[in-house]
Short mmCIF file of C-alpha atoms and ligand atoms in Angstrom, two decimals:
data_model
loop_
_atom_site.label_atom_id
_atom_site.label_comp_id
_atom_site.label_asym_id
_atom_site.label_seq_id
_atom_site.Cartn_x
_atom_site.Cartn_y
_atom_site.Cartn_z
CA UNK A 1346 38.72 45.84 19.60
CA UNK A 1347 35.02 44.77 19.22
CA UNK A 1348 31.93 46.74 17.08
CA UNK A 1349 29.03 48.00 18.62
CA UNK A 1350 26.01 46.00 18.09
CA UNK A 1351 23.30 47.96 19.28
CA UNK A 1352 24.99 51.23 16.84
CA UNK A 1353 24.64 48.39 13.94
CA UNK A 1354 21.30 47.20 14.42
CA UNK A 1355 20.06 51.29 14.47
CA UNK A 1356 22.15 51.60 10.71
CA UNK A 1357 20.21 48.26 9.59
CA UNK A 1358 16.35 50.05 11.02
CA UNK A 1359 17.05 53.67 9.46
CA UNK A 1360 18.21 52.45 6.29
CA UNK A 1361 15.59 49.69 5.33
CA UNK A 1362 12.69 51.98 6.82
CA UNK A 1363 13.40 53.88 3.04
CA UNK A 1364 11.70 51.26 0.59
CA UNK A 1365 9.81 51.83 -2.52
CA UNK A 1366 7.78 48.54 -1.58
CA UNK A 1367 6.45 48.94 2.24
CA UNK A 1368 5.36 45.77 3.63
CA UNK A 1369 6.93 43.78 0.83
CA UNK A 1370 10.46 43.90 1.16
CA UNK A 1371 13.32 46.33 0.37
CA UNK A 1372 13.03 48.30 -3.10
CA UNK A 1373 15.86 50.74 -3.03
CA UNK A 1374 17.14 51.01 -6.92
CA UNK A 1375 20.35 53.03 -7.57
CA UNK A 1376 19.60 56.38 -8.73
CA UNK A 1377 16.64 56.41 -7.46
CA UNK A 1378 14.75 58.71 -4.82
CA UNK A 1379 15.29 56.16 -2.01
CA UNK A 1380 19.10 55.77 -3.00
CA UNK A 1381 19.43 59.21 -2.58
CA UNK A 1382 17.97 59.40 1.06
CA UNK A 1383 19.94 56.49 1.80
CA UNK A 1384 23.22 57.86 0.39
CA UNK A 1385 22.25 61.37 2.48
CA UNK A 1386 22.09 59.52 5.51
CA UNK A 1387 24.97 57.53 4.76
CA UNK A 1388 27.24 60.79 3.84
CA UNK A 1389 26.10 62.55 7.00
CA UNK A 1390 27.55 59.41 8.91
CA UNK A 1391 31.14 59.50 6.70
CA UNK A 1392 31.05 63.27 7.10
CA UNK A 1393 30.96 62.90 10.91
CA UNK A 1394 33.73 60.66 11.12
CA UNK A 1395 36.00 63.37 8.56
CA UNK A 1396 37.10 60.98 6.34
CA UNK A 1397 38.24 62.08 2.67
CA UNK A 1398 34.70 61.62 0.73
CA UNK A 1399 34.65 61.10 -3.42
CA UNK A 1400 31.82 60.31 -5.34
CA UNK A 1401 32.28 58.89 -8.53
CA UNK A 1402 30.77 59.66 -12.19
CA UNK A 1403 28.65 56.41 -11.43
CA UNK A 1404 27.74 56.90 -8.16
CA UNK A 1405 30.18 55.02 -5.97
CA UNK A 1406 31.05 56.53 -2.47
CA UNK A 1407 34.44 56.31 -1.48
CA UNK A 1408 35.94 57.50 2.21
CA UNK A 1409 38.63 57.73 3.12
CA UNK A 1410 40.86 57.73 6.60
CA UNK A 1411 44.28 59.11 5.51
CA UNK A 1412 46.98 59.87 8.66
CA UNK A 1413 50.18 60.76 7.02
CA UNK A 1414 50.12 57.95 5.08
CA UNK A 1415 48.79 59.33 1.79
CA UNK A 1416 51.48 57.89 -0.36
CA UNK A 1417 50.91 54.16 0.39
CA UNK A 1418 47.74 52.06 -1.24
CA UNK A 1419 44.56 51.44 0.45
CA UNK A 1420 43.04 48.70 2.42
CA UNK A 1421 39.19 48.66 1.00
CA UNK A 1422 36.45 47.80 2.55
CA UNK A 1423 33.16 47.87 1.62
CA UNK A 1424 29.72 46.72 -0.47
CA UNK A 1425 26.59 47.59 -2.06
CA UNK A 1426 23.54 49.67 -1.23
CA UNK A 1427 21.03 48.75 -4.35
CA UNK A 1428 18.17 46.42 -3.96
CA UNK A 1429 16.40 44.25 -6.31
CA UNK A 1430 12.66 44.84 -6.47
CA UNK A 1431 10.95 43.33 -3.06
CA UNK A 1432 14.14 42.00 -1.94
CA UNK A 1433 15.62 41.85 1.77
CA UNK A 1434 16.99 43.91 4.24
CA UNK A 1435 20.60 41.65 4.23
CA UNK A 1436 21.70 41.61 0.91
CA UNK A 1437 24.69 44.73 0.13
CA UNK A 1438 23.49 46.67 3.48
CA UNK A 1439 25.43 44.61 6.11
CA UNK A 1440 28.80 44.90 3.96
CA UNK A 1441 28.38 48.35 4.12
CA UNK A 1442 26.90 48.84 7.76
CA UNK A 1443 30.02 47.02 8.94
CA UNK A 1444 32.32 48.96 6.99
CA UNK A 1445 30.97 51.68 8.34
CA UNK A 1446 31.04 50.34 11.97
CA UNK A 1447 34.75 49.28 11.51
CA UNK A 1448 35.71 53.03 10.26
CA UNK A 1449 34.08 54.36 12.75
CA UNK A 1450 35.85 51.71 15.43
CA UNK A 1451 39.20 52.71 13.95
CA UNK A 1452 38.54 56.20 14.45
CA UNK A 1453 37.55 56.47 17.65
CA UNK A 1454 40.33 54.99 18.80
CA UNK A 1455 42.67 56.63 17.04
CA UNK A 1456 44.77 53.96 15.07
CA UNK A 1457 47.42 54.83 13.42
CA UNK A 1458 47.83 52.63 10.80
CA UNK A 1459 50.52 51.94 7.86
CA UNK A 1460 48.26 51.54 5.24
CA UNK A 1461 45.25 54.23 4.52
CA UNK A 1462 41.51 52.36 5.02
CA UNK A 1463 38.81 53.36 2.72
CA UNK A 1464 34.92 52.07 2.51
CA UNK A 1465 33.39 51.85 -0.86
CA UNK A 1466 30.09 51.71 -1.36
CA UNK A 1467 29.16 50.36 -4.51
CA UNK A 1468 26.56 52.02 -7.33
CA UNK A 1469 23.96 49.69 -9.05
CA UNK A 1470 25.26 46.27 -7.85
CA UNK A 1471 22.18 44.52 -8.76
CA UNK A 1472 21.69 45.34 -12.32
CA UNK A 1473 18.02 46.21 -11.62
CA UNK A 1474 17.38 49.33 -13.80
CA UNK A 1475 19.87 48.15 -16.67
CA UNK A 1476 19.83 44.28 -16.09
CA UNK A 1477 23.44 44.33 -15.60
CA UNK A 1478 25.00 43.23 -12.85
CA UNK A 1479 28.13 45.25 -11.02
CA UNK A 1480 27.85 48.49 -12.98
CA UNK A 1481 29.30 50.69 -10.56
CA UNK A 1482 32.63 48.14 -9.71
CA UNK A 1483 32.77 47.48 -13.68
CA UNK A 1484 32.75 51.69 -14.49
CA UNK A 1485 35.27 51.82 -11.41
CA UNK A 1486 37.40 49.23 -13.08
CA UNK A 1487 37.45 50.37 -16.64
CA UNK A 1488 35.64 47.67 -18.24
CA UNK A 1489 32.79 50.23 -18.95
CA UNK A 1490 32.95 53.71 -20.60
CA UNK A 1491 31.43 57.04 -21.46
CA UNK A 1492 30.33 55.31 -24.89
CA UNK A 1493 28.82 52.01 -22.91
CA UNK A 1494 27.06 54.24 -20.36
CA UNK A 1495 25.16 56.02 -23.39
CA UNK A 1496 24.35 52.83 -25.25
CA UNK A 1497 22.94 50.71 -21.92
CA UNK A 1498 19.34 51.51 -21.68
CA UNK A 1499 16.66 50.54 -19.03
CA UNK A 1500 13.23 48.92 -19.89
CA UNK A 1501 11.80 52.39 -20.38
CA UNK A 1502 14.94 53.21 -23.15
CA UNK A 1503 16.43 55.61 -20.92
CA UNK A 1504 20.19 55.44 -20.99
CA UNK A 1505 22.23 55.17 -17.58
CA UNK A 1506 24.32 58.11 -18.93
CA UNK A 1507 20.80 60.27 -18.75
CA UNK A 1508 19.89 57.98 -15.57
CA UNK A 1509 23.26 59.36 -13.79
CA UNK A 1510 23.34 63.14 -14.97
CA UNK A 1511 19.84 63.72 -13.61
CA UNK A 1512 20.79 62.07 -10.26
CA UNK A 1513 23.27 64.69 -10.62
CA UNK A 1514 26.82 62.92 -10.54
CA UNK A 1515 29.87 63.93 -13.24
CA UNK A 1516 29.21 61.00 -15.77
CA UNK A 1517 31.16 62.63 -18.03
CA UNK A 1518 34.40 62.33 -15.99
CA UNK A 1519 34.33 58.67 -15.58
CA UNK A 1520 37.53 58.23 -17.11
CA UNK A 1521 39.35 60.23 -14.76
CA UNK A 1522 37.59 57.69 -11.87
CA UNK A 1523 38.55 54.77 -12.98
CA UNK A 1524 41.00 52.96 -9.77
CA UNK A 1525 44.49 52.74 -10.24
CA UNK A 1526 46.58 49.36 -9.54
CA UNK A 1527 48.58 51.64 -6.95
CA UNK A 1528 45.72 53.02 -5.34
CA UNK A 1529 44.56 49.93 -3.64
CA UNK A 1530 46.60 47.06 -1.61
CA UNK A 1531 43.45 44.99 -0.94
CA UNK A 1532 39.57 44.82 -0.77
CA UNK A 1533 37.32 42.63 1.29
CA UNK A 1534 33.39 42.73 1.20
CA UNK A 1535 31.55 41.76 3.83
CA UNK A 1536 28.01 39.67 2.36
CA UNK A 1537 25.44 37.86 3.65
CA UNK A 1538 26.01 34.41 2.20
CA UNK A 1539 22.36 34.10 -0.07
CA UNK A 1540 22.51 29.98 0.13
CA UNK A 1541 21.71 28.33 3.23
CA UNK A 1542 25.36 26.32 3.60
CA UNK A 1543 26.46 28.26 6.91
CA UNK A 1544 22.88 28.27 8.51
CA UNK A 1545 22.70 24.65 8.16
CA UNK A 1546 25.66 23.46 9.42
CA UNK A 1547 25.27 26.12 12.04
CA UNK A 1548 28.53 27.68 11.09
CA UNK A 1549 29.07 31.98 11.72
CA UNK A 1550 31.35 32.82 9.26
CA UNK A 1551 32.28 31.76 5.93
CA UNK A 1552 35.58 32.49 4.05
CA UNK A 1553 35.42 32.85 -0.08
CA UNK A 1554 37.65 30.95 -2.17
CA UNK A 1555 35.80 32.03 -5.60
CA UNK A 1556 33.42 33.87 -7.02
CA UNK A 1557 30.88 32.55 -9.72
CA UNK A 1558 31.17 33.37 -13.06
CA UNK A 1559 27.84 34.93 -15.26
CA UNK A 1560 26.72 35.34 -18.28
CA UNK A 1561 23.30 37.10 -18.78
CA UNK A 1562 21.33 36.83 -22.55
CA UNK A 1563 18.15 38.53 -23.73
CA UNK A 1564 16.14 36.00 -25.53
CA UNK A 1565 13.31 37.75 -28.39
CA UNK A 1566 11.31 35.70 -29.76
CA UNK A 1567 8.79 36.80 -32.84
CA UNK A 1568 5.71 34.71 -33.99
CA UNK A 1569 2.64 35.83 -35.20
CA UNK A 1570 0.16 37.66 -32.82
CA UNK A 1571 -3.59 36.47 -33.25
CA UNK A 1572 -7.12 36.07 -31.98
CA UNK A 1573 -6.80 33.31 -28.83
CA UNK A 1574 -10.15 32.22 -29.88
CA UNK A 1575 -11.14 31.74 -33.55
CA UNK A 1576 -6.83 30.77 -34.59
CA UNK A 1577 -6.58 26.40 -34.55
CA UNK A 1578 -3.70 25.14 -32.86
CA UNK A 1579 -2.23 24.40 -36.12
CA UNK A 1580 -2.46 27.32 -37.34
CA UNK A 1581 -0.44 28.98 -34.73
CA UNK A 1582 3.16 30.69 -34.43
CA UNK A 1583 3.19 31.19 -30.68
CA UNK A 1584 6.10 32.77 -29.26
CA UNK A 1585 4.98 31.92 -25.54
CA UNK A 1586 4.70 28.50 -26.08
CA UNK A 1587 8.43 28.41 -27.80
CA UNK A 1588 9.68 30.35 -24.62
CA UNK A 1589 7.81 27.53 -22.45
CA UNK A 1590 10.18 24.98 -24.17
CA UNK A 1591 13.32 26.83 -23.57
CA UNK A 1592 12.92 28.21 -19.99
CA UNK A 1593 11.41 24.03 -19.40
CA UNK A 1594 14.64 23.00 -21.27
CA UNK A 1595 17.39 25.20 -20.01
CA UNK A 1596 16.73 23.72 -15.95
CA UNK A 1597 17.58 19.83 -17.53
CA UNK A 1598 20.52 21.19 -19.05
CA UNK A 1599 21.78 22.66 -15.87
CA UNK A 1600 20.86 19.74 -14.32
CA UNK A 1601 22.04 17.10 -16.59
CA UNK A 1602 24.71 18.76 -18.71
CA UNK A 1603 25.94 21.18 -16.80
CA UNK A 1604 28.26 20.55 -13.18
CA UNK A 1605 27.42 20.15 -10.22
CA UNK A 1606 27.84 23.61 -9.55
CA UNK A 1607 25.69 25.35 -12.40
CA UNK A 1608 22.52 27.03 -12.05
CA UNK A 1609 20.14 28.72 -14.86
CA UNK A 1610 17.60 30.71 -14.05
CA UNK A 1611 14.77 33.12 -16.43
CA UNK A 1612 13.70 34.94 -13.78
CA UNK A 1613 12.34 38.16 -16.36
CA UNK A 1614 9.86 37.56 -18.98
CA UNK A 1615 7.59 40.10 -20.96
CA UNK A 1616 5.18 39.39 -23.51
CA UNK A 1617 3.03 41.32 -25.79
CA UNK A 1618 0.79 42.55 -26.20
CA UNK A 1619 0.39 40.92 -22.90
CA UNK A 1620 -3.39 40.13 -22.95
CA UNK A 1621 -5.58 37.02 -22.04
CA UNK A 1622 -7.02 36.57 -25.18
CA UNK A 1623 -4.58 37.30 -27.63
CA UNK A 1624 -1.98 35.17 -29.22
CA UNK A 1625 1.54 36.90 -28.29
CA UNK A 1626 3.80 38.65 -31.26
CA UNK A 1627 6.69 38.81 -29.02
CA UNK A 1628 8.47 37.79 -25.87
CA UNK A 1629 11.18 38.40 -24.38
CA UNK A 1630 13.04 37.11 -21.64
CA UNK A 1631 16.25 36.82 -19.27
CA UNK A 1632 18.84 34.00 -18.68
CA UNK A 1633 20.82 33.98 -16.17
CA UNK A 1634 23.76 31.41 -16.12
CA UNK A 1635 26.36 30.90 -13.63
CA UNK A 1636 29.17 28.58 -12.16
CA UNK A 1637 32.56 28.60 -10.85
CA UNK A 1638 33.66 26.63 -13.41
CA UNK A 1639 33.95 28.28 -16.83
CA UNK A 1640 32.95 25.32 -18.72
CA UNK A 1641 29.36 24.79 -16.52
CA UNK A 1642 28.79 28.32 -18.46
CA UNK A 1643 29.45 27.19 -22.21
CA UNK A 1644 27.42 24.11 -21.80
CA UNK A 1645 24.35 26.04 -21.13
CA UNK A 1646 24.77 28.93 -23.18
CA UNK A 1647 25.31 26.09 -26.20
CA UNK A 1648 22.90 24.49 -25.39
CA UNK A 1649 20.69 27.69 -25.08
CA UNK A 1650 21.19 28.51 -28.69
CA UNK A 1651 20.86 24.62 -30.10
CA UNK A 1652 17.49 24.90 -28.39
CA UNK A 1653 16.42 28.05 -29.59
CA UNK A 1654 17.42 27.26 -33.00
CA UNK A 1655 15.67 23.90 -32.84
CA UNK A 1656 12.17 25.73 -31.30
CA UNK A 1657 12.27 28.98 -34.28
CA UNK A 1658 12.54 26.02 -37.19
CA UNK A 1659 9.29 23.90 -35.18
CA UNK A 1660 7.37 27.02 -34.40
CA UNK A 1661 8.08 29.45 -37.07
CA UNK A 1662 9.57 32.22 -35.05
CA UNK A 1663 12.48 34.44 -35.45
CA UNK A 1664 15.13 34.73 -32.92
CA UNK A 1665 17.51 37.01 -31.13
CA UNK A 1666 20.14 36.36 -28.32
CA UNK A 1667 21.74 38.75 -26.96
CA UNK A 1668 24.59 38.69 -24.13
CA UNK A 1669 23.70 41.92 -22.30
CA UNK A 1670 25.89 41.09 -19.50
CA UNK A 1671 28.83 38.96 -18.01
CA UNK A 1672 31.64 38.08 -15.36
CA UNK A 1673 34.06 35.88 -14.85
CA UNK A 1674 34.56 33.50 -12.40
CA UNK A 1675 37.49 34.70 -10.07
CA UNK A 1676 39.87 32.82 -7.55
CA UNK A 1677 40.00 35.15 -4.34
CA UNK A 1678 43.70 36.11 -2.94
CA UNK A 1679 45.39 33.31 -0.49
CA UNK A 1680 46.52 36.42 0.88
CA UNK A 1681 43.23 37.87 2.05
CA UNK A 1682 42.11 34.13 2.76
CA UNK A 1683 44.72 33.49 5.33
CA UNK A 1684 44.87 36.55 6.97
CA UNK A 1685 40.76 36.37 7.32
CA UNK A 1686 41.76 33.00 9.03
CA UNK A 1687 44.13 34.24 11.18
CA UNK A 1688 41.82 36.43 12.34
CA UNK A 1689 39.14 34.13 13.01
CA UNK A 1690 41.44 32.00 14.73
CA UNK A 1691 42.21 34.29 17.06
CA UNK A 1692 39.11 35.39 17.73
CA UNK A 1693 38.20 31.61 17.86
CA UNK A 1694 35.16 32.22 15.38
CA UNK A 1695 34.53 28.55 13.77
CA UNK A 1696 34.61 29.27 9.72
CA UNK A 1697 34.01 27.10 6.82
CA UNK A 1698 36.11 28.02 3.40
CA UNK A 1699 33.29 28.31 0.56
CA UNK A 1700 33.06 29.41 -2.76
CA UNK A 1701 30.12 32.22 -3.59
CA UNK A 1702 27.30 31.33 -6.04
CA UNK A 1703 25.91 35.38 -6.25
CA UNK A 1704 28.38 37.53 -7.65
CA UNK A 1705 29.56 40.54 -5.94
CA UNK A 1706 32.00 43.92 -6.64
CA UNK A 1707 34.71 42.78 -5.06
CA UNK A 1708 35.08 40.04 -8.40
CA UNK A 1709 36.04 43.07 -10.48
CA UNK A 1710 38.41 44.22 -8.53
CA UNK A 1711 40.71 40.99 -8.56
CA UNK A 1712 42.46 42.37 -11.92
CA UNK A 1713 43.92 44.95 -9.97
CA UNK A 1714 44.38 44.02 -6.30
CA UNK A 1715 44.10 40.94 -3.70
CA UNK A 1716 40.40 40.59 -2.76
CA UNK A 1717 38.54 38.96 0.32
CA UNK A 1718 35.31 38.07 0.97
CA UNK A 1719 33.70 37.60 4.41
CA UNK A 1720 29.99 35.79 4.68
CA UNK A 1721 27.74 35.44 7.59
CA UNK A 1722 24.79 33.28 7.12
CA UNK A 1723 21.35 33.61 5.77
CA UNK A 1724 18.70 32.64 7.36
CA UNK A 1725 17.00 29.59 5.74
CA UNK A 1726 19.35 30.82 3.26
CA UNK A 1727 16.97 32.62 1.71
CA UNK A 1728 18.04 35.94 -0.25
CA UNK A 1729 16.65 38.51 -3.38
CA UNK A 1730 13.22 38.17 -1.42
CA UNK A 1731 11.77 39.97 1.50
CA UNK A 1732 12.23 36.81 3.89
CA UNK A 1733 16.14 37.47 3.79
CA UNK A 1734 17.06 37.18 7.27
CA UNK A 1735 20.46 37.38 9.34
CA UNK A 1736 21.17 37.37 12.70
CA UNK A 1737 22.64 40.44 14.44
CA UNK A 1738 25.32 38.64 16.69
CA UNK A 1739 26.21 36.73 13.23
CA UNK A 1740 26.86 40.23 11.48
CA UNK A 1741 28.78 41.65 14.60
CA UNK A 1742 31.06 38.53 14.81
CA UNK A 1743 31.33 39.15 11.01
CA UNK A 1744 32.07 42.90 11.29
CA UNK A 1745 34.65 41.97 13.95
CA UNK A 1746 36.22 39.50 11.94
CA UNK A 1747 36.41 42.43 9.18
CA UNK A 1748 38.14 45.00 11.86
CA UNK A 1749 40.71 42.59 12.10
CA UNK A 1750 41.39 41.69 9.41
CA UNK A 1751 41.52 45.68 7.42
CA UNK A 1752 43.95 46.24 10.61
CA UNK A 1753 46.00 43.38 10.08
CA UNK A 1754 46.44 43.83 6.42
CA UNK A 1755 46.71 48.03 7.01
CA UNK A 1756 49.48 47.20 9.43
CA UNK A 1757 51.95 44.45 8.07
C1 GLV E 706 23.67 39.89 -7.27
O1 GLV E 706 23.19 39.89 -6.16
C2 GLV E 706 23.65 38.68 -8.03
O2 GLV E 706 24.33 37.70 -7.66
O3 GLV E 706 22.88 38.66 -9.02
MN1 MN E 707 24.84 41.67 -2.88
MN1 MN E 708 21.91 40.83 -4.64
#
């Protein structure tokens, strides 16, 4: 049984023709008017193939193909359909496309399988209106509430709670959403791999061992705002300059400190009062720290506050750090693994076992179920910017490789 390229490729043109940024990548923010046409044409698709639809308090799409089965878990399937600002066409959109594509494979021929399938598609993956990562899977999970979903706030200090209502979804019943251990018997997203391991080695498919783990802090740092031109040098409490130090300092830690496998990143800055000639009073920024070891984390974040602690005593500031958002790093199920292998072997689809460096829904799930992850390569492996690029025949032979594998975990 084989997906349909050509009904792929027409998903991947409708869908990224919505974009808040034309000509300069995809800008499709959860809750957001482009989510919305998205998520109608998306619905009219699921609708079509009369699957069992539920839409969460958060905004996560679930569909389901029940055939007498109804008492037994679910094999899920499924991604993201957020963006980050000017970011690619790739990134969330194939997982989904070939969920889609494998439902709609499964219907038409009328399996009857053992286990129920169901395609998720996940609410604000990206973190981009709240600036934290996996809101929808973390609300789906539990590990955020009513209360949380009133406190989080975007840049504008809007709350997602108000965010949600107005898109006009049943915030207030998130508790009754949350997914039960017996619900589900296994999930496996479908990504685009974001690094350029597969594309260089010139390898199709890549199976996921583990997830990275992330912590994300909001740095503020005060000084004293002041006229650029007529305030000495030494005369000066410049937060901008302090920030310099850190962001400068926090890539040698990686780098020197941390593993092999670490990464830090500030990839979100604001100053004010944001003016060429002024002295800031404030700034703010993001760090983002990851690694699939735990302890390539701790180093940084350490480190992070031994600098900043260092730079407020030198320059005079005042400091805050705050952890606005984190994950875990997760293990993936041998389960999933091997039967993703036996597929591919089958198939005879060469595959490379990798561990991911993004983080993706599917991590949040692992608490309560045994979780896959499928990756085709990027292009250049380049990702979060509009050059993200993936071959079509890569995502079929990735889309087959899911069919398989939801029917041979549905079936055993
Ligand atoms: C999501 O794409 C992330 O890894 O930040
Ligand atoms: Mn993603
Ligand atoms: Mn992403």
């Amino acid at each position: 049984m084989e997906s349909c390229i050509r009904r792929i490729e027409n998903d991947i043109e409708n869908i990224t023709k919505i974009t808040a940024t034309p000509q300069m990548g995809c800008t499709r923010f959860s809750y957001s008017k482009e989510d919305k046409q998205v998520r109608e044409y998306l619905l009219k698709e699921l609708e079509g193939l009369r699957l069992k639809i539920k839409i969460d308090g958060v905004g996560n799409i679930r569909a389901k193909y029940v055939d007498g089965n109804e008492d037994k878990p679910s094999i899920m399937f499924g991604s993201h359909i957020d963006t980050v600002a000017n970011g690619g066409k790739f990134d969330g959109l194939t997982g989904v496309i070939s969920a889609l594509e494998v439902m709609r494979v499964i219907k038409e021929n009328n399996l009857s399988l053992k286990n129920p399938v169901e395609l998720i598609i996940f609410a604000e993956e990206e973190g981009s209106n709240f600036g934290i990562t996996m809101l929808g899977s973390k609300v789906l999970t539990g590990k955020y509430g009513l209360e949380d979903l009133k406190k989080i706030e975007n840049d504008e200090g809007i709350s997602s709670y108000e965010i949600m209502r107005n898109f006009g979804l049943d915030v207030e019943n998130i508790g009754n959403d949350v997914l039960k251990k017996d619900e589900v018997k296994a999930m496996i997203e479908l990504h685009v791999e974001q690094g350029g391991i597969l594309d260089s080695e010139k390898i199709p498919i890549g199976i996921v061992k583990a997830i990275a783990g992330m912590k994300t802090y909001k740095v503020s740092l005060k000084g004293v705002s002041n006229h650029a031109g007529s305030t000495p040098m030494d005369l000066r409490n410049d937060p901008m300059v302090g920030a310099s130090e850190i962001v400068t300092y926090l890539e040698k830690v990686a780098k020197e400190k941390g593993l092999p496998s670490t990464v830090a990143t500030v990839g979100k800055i604001h100053c004010q009062p944001n003016m060429p000639n002024v002295i800031s009073g404030e700034v703010d920024f993001y760090v983002d720290i990851r690694d699939v070891e735990a302890d390539g984390v701790e180093t940084v974040v350490k480190e992070l506050e031994k600098k900043t602690e260092e730079i407020v005593l030198k320059r005079g500031l005042k400091a805050q750090i705050e952890l606005v958002g984190e994950s875990d790093s997760v293990r993936l199920s041998t389960k999933v693994i091997e039967a993703i292998e036996k597929s591919a072997l089958e198939k005879g689809f060469e595959y490379k076992i990798m561990n991911s460096g993004a983080v993706h829904d599917s991590a949040m799930l692992t608490e309560l179920t045994e979780v896959g992850m499928i990756f085709v390569p990027s292009i250049n492996g380049r990702s979060h910017c509009p050059e993200e690029l993936t071959d079509l025949q890569d995502i079929k032979l990735g889309c087959d490789l899911l069919l398989n594998t939801v029917i041979r975990l549905a079936n055993e």
